[in-house]
Structures are given as C-alpha cells and as structure tokens.
C-alpha cells in the first residue's frame, strides 16, 4: 500500500461550510475565521462565492470578505464563480484564483445553476477564456460524482467527460464532489481508477461531504490511488443549499488527525486549527462537528 508523503488540504469552510448556515454570519466574523485558518497553516482557503445573492444569501458579503482578508504569501484564496457576471465581480474585488463548478447529474445541474450539463460546459468555457486573459488560476469542481440527491446513481463516464473538459480548458486541479456523502470506499476508488485513464491523478482533489460518515474511509481509499489533495471544512461546517439533507464537508480536524497519525505531512498546526473551529462553532452556538476536535478540545480543557 502506498500513500502520498504530503497532502494539500483545501479549506472550504468559509464558503462551502457557511453557505448552508441559516444564521447570517457577518463579514467580520468570516474575515476572522479566514485569518485563524491562515494562522493554522492551511495553504488554500476558499473565502466565498460570487453567486446570486438571491440563490445563496449567505455569500452576499463575499466581495467585502475577500477584500478585508489580509493576503499572506504562500496562501491561495480562491473564490467560487458560476458565470461571467461572477467573474466580473471577482475581478473587481482583485481575486487571483477562481473555482468553477459543474455537476455530473442533469437534475442537480438545473437545481444548482439553472442550466443543463451541456450549458454549464459552454458557460465554464466562456468564463475560463475570460479568466485566462486576466491570468487567473482556475480550479474546477464536479458535484454528485458518487451520487445525486435527485437521480441516485451517476455515470462515471459523465464524471470523466467533464473532468477531461475542465483539464483540457486549463484548470490546474479538478475537485470531485461527493455532494451528499453517499459514496463508499470501493466506489470512490473505482471512480479514481476510471478517471486515471485520461486525467492526472495528482491533480484530482477529494471533496467528500460526511453525511453518511464515510468521508475519511473514502479519502484513505483514494489516497492509495495517488490522490494527494483533500477539501475539508473546519469544524465540519456546511452542506449544499441545493442538496437537501447533505451535511457538512469532512471536518478538517478529522482529516489532519488521520494524516498526522499516518505520518503524512500537511503543514497544518492542529492546535491553531482547533482555535479556528472553536471560534466559528462558538459564533454559531454549537459544538464542532468533528470527532477529533471534540476529543482534543475536551483533553485541552483538562
Ligand atoms: P439565473 O437566475 O439563471 O441567472 O441563475 P440569470 O443570469 O438569469 O440572472 C438572474 C439574476 O441574478 C440577475 O439579477 C443577475 O444579475 C443575477 P436581477 O436582474 O434579477 O436583479 N446574477 C448574479 N448576481 C450575482 N452574482 C452572480 C450572478 N449571476 C447572475 N454571479 C446562477 C444562475 C448561476 C447565477 C444561479 O443559479 C446561482 O447563483 N447558483 C449558485 C448556486 C450555489 O452557489 N450553489 C452552491 C455552490 S456549489 C456547491 O456547493 C458544490 C461544491 O461544494 C462541490 C460539491 O460539494 O459537490 C462546489
Ligand atoms: Mg461541497
């Protein structure tokens, strides 16, 4: 069995995590959260989304958040962008890296972005062309890779087709979203084996929601196929507003605990990470949704 020596963790809590919170989180709190995540050593922190505020009100302050965060050398601060209007807003805010998203299921594509898969490909082609002319870095996401809340099983061929299109257009990384956390280790592994026929595995990211408690097992499985990028949310925040019942991303604390234990480098300081998780959980008035954070915070309290 071989595992990567180092894993890059992409912290998506301030975007994927908070987008599904019913309580409005003020921009200042989001900025403080991002700063604390930077203190913890996270190399990539997704700070928000330039999506329609009518669709996702929580992300309406994204420009303000992005502008207020003190950018640190060596950390990327990508922002989610669905269309040319989102790109325009991102450029106005001074964003240097964007993340685009498509879905492997027709119904989810309609519910999430009001267009078919084919239309979403046309849309991202236009956004990529415009973003490249501004020298932006571009990350791609595909939702529902291991199952759809509306259609159930999805076709791995569709996931593979979209993955290839995103790489062909120049995305530097493609993140595979198990949006509703239904996948299990065998399927996660089978998906990577299929994608590996046409895509660079070291540029694939695991973006697993933990709805069914399978995310760590799935990450463990795909790391054995060469995946070395993992998306996660501090304190297990989140969900997706267009995937009913989807709970948060796998918690960053759980991922770091597992990787530390396996001797896999992440550059993340667990103590500082716990501070960030405690901070946002206190604001939301609940405990972190992370077994490792709960245990370590209890130990810290003595
Ligand atoms: P639409 O209604 O078809 O858009 O929505 P439209 O072009 O017809 O425009 C309608 C109105 O929205 C207009 O305003 C536009 O100006 C405005 P009005 O004239 O009515 O006042 N508008 C915008 N405003 C701000 N920013 C924009 C923007 N675009 C249009 N970018 C649209 C299409 C894509 C905008 C909409 O469907 C949308 O915002 N969807 C985003 C939904 C979303 O954020 N979902 C969650 C993120 S994805 C996710 O969580 C999955 C992921 O984590 C991976 C995984 O887990 O699977 C990434
Ligand atoms: Mg997600």
Short mmCIF file of N, CA, C and O in Angstrom, two decimals, residues 91-149:
data_model
loop_
_atom_site.label_atom_id
_atom_site.label_comp_id
_atom_site.label_asym_id
_atom_site.label_seq_id
_atom_site.Cartn_x
_atom_site.Cartn_y
_atom_site.Cartn_z
N UNK A 91 -13.15 39.88 -10.41
CA UNK A 91 -12.06 40.73 -10.90
C UNK A 91 -12.10 42.10 -10.21
O UNK A 91 -11.06 42.62 -9.80
N UNK A 92 -13.29 42.61 -10.04
CA UNK A 92 -13.45 43.90 -9.35
C UNK A 92 -12.88 43.84 -7.93
O UNK A 92 -12.32 44.82 -7.44
N UNK A 93 -13.03 42.67 -7.29
CA UNK A 93 -12.55 42.52 -5.90
C UNK A 93 -11.04 42.23 -5.84
O UNK A 93 -10.46 42.20 -4.77
N UNK A 94 -10.43 41.97 -6.99
CA UNK A 94 -8.99 41.70 -7.01
C UNK A 94 -8.62 40.23 -6.80
O UNK A 94 -7.50 39.91 -6.41
N UNK A 95 -9.56 39.35 -7.09
CA UNK A 95 -9.33 37.91 -6.91
C UNK A 95 -8.29 37.40 -7.92
O UNK A 95 -8.28 37.83 -9.07
N UNK A 96 -7.42 36.50 -7.46
CA UNK A 96 -6.40 35.95 -8.37
C UNK A 96 -6.67 34.49 -8.74
O UNK A 96 -6.04 33.94 -9.62
N UNK A 97 -7.57 33.85 -7.99
CA UNK A 97 -7.88 32.45 -8.29
C UNK A 97 -9.37 32.22 -8.14
O UNK A 97 -9.98 32.64 -7.16
N UNK A 98 -9.97 31.53 -9.14
CA UNK A 98 -11.40 31.24 -9.06
C UNK A 98 -11.62 29.72 -9.11
O UNK A 98 -10.76 28.97 -9.55
N UNK A 99 -12.80 29.33 -8.64
CA UNK A 99 -13.21 27.93 -8.75
C UNK A 99 -14.55 27.89 -9.47
O UNK A 99 -15.48 28.61 -9.11
N UNK A 100 -14.60 27.07 -10.52
CA UNK A 100 -15.83 26.91 -11.30
C UNK A 100 -16.49 25.62 -10.87
O UNK A 100 -15.83 24.72 -10.37
N UNK A 101 -17.79 25.49 -11.12
CA UNK A 101 -18.43 24.23 -10.74
C UNK A 101 -19.43 23.76 -11.77
O UNK A 101 -20.17 24.54 -12.35
N UNK A 102 -19.42 22.44 -11.96
CA UNK A 102 -20.37 21.77 -12.84
C UNK A 102 -20.86 20.55 -12.06
O UNK A 102 -20.36 20.26 -10.98
N UNK A 103 -21.84 19.84 -12.63
CA UNK A 103 -22.34 18.65 -11.94
C UNK A 103 -22.42 17.48 -12.91
O UNK A 103 -22.57 17.67 -14.12
N UNK A 104 -22.33 16.28 -12.35
CA UNK A 104 -22.40 15.08 -13.19
C UNK A 104 -23.83 14.57 -13.31
O UNK A 104 -24.08 13.52 -13.90
N UNK A 105 -24.79 15.31 -12.74
CA UNK A 105 -26.19 14.91 -12.84
C UNK A 105 -27.00 16.07 -13.42
O UNK A 105 -26.82 17.23 -13.01
N UNK A 106 -27.86 15.75 -14.39
CA UNK A 106 -28.66 16.80 -15.06
C UNK A 106 -29.56 17.54 -14.08
O UNK A 106 -29.63 18.76 -14.09
N UNK A 107 -30.25 16.78 -13.22
CA UNK A 107 -31.20 17.44 -12.32
C UNK A 107 -30.47 18.35 -11.34
O UNK A 107 -30.88 19.48 -11.09
N UNK A 108 -29.35 17.87 -10.81
CA UNK A 108 -28.60 18.71 -9.87
C UNK A 108 -28.07 19.96 -10.57
O UNK A 108 -28.10 21.06 -10.01
N UNK A 109 -27.63 19.81 -11.81
CA UNK A 109 -27.12 20.94 -12.57
C UNK A 109 -28.22 22.01 -12.68
O UNK A 109 -27.98 23.20 -12.45
N UNK A 110 -29.43 21.57 -13.01
CA UNK A 110 -30.56 22.51 -13.11
C UNK A 110 -30.85 23.18 -11.77
O UNK A 110 -31.02 24.39 -11.69
N UNK A 111 -30.89 22.37 -10.70
CA UNK A 111 -31.25 22.92 -9.39
C UNK A 111 -30.17 23.87 -8.88
O UNK A 111 -30.46 24.84 -8.19
N UNK A 112 -28.92 23.56 -9.16
CA UNK A 112 -27.81 24.34 -8.58
C UNK A 112 -27.45 25.56 -9.41
O UNK A 112 -27.06 26.58 -8.86
N UNK A 113 -27.58 25.43 -10.74
CA UNK A 113 -27.10 26.53 -11.58
C UNK A 113 -28.09 26.91 -12.69
O UNK A 113 -27.75 27.69 -13.58
N UNK A 114 -29.30 26.31 -12.65
CA UNK A 114 -30.35 26.69 -13.60
C UNK A 114 -29.93 26.44 -15.05
O UNK A 114 -30.31 27.21 -15.94
N UNK A 115 -29.16 25.40 -15.28
CA UNK A 115 -28.80 25.06 -16.67
C UNK A 115 -28.44 23.58 -16.76
O UNK A 115 -28.18 22.92 -15.74
N UNK A 116 -28.44 23.06 -18.00
CA UNK A 116 -28.10 21.64 -18.20
C UNK A 116 -26.59 21.45 -18.10
O UNK A 116 -25.84 22.44 -18.05
N UNK A 117 -26.15 20.20 -18.11
CA UNK A 117 -24.70 19.94 -18.07
C UNK A 117 -24.03 20.56 -19.30
O UNK A 117 -23.00 21.23 -19.20
N UNK A 118 -24.66 20.36 -20.48
CA UNK A 118 -24.06 20.90 -21.72
C UNK A 118 -23.96 22.43 -21.64
O UNK A 118 -22.94 23.01 -21.99
N UNK A 119 -25.02 23.07 -21.13
CA UNK A 119 -24.98 24.53 -20.99
C UNK A 119 -23.92 24.96 -19.98
O UNK A 119 -23.26 25.99 -20.15
N UNK A 120 -23.75 24.16 -18.92
CA UNK A 120 -22.75 24.54 -17.91
C UNK A 120 -21.35 24.45 -18.50
O UNK A 120 -20.47 25.25 -18.17
N UNK A 121 -21.15 23.49 -19.42
CA UNK A 121 -19.83 23.38 -20.07
C UNK A 121 -19.59 24.61 -20.95
O UNK A 121 -18.51 25.21 -20.91
N UNK A 122 -20.63 25.02 -21.69
CA UNK A 122 -20.50 26.26 -22.50
C UNK A 122 -20.19 27.44 -21.62
O UNK A 122 -19.33 28.26 -21.92
N UNK A 123 -20.90 27.50 -20.46
CA UNK A 123 -20.71 28.61 -19.53
C UNK A 123 -19.28 28.63 -19.00
O UNK A 123 -18.64 29.66 -18.96
N UNK A 124 -18.78 27.43 -18.57
CA UNK A 124 -17.44 27.48 -17.99
C UNK A 124 -16.37 27.72 -19.05
O UNK A 124 -15.34 28.33 -18.77
N UNK A 125 -16.65 27.28 -20.29
CA UNK A 125 -15.68 27.60 -21.36
C UNK A 125 -15.52 29.11 -21.50
O UNK A 125 -14.41 29.63 -21.60
N UNK A 126 -16.66 29.82 -21.49
CA UNK A 126 -16.62 31.28 -21.64
C UNK A 126 -15.91 31.92 -20.44
O UNK A 126 -15.09 32.83 -20.60
N UNK A 127 -16.21 31.43 -19.23
CA UNK A 127 -15.59 32.01 -18.03
C UNK A 127 -14.08 31.73 -18.04
O UNK A 127 -13.26 32.62 -17.74
N UNK A 128 -13.69 30.51 -18.43
CA UNK A 128 -12.26 30.16 -18.45
C UNK A 128 -11.52 31.05 -19.45
O UNK A 128 -10.45 31.59 -19.14
N UNK A 129 -12.09 31.23 -20.65
CA UNK A 129 -11.41 32.08 -21.65
C UNK A 129 -11.19 33.48 -21.08
O UNK A 129 -10.09 34.04 -21.17
N UNK A 130 -12.24 34.04 -20.48
CA UNK A 130 -12.13 35.41 -19.94
C UNK A 130 -11.16 35.45 -18.76
O UNK A 130 -10.36 36.39 -18.63
N UNK A 131 -11.21 34.42 -17.90
CA UNK A 131 -10.33 34.41 -16.71
C UNK A 131 -8.87 34.24 -17.12
O UNK A 131 -7.98 34.86 -16.53
N UNK A 132 -8.65 33.42 -18.15
CA UNK A 132 -7.26 33.21 -18.58
C UNK A 132 -6.66 34.48 -19.16
O UNK A 132 -5.47 34.75 -18.99
N UNK A 133 -7.51 35.27 -19.82
CA UNK A 133 -6.96 36.50 -20.39
C UNK A 133 -6.59 37.49 -19.28
O UNK A 133 -5.88 38.45 -19.51
N UNK A 134 -7.07 37.22 -18.05
CA UNK A 134 -6.69 38.06 -16.90
C UNK A 134 -5.67 37.34 -16.02
O UNK A 134 -5.42 37.74 -14.87
N UNK A 135 -5.12 36.23 -16.53
CA UNK A 135 -4.09 35.46 -15.81
C UNK A 135 -4.55 34.89 -14.48
O UNK A 135 -3.76 34.77 -13.53
N UNK A 136 -5.82 34.56 -14.36
CA UNK A 136 -6.30 33.96 -13.12
C UNK A 136 -5.98 32.47 -13.11
O UNK A 136 -5.96 31.82 -14.15
N UNK A 137 -5.78 31.93 -11.90
CA UNK A 137 -5.67 30.47 -11.74
C UNK A 137 -7.09 29.93 -11.64
O UNK A 137 -7.95 30.56 -11.02
N UNK A 138 -7.32 28.75 -12.21
CA UNK A 138 -8.69 28.23 -12.24
C UNK A 138 -8.75 26.79 -11.73
O UNK A 138 -8.03 25.91 -12.22
N UNK A 139 -9.63 26.59 -10.76
CA UNK A 139 -9.87 25.25 -10.23
C UNK A 139 -11.25 24.82 -10.68
O UNK A 139 -12.15 25.66 -10.82
N UNK A 140 -11.45 23.55 -10.92
CA UNK A 140 -12.78 23.07 -11.32
C UNK A 140 -13.36 22.14 -10.27
O UNK A 140 -12.63 21.42 -9.59
N UNK A 141 -14.69 22.19 -10.13
CA UNK A 141 -15.40 21.27 -9.24
C UNK A 141 -16.41 20.49 -10.06
O UNK A 141 -17.05 21.04 -10.97
N UNK A 142 -16.60 19.24 -9.70
CA UNK A 142 -17.74 18.48 -10.26
C UNK A 142 -18.54 17.94 -9.07
O UNK A 142 -17.98 17.28 -8.18
N UNK A 143 -19.83 18.23 -9.07
CA UNK A 143 -20.70 17.76 -7.99
C UNK A 143 -21.31 16.41 -8.33
O UNK A 143 -21.42 16.04 -9.50
N UNK A 144 -21.75 15.72 -7.29
CA UNK A 144 -22.52 14.47 -7.41
C UNK A 144 -21.73 13.34 -8.06
O UNK A 144 -22.33 12.50 -8.74
N UNK A 145 -20.42 13.30 -7.87
CA UNK A 145 -19.63 12.28 -8.56
C UNK A 145 -19.92 10.87 -8.04
O UNK A 145 -19.68 9.89 -8.75
N UNK A 146 -20.41 10.76 -6.80
CA UNK A 146 -20.71 9.42 -6.28
C UNK A 146 -22.21 9.24 -5.98
O UNK A 146 -22.59 8.31 -5.29
N UNK A 147 -23.02 10.15 -6.50
CA UNK A 147 -24.47 10.02 -6.29
C UNK A 147 -25.14 11.38 -6.27
O UNK A 147 -24.53 12.38 -5.91
N UNK A 148 -26.42 11.36 -6.70
CA UNK A 148 -27.17 12.61 -6.81
C UNK A 148 -28.41 12.54 -5.90
O UNK A 148 -29.05 11.48 -5.84
N UNK A 149 -28.74 13.64 -5.24
CA UNK A 149 -29.93 13.60 -4.37
C UNK A 149 -31.23 13.40 -5.14
O UNK A 149 -32.24 12.99 -4.56
#
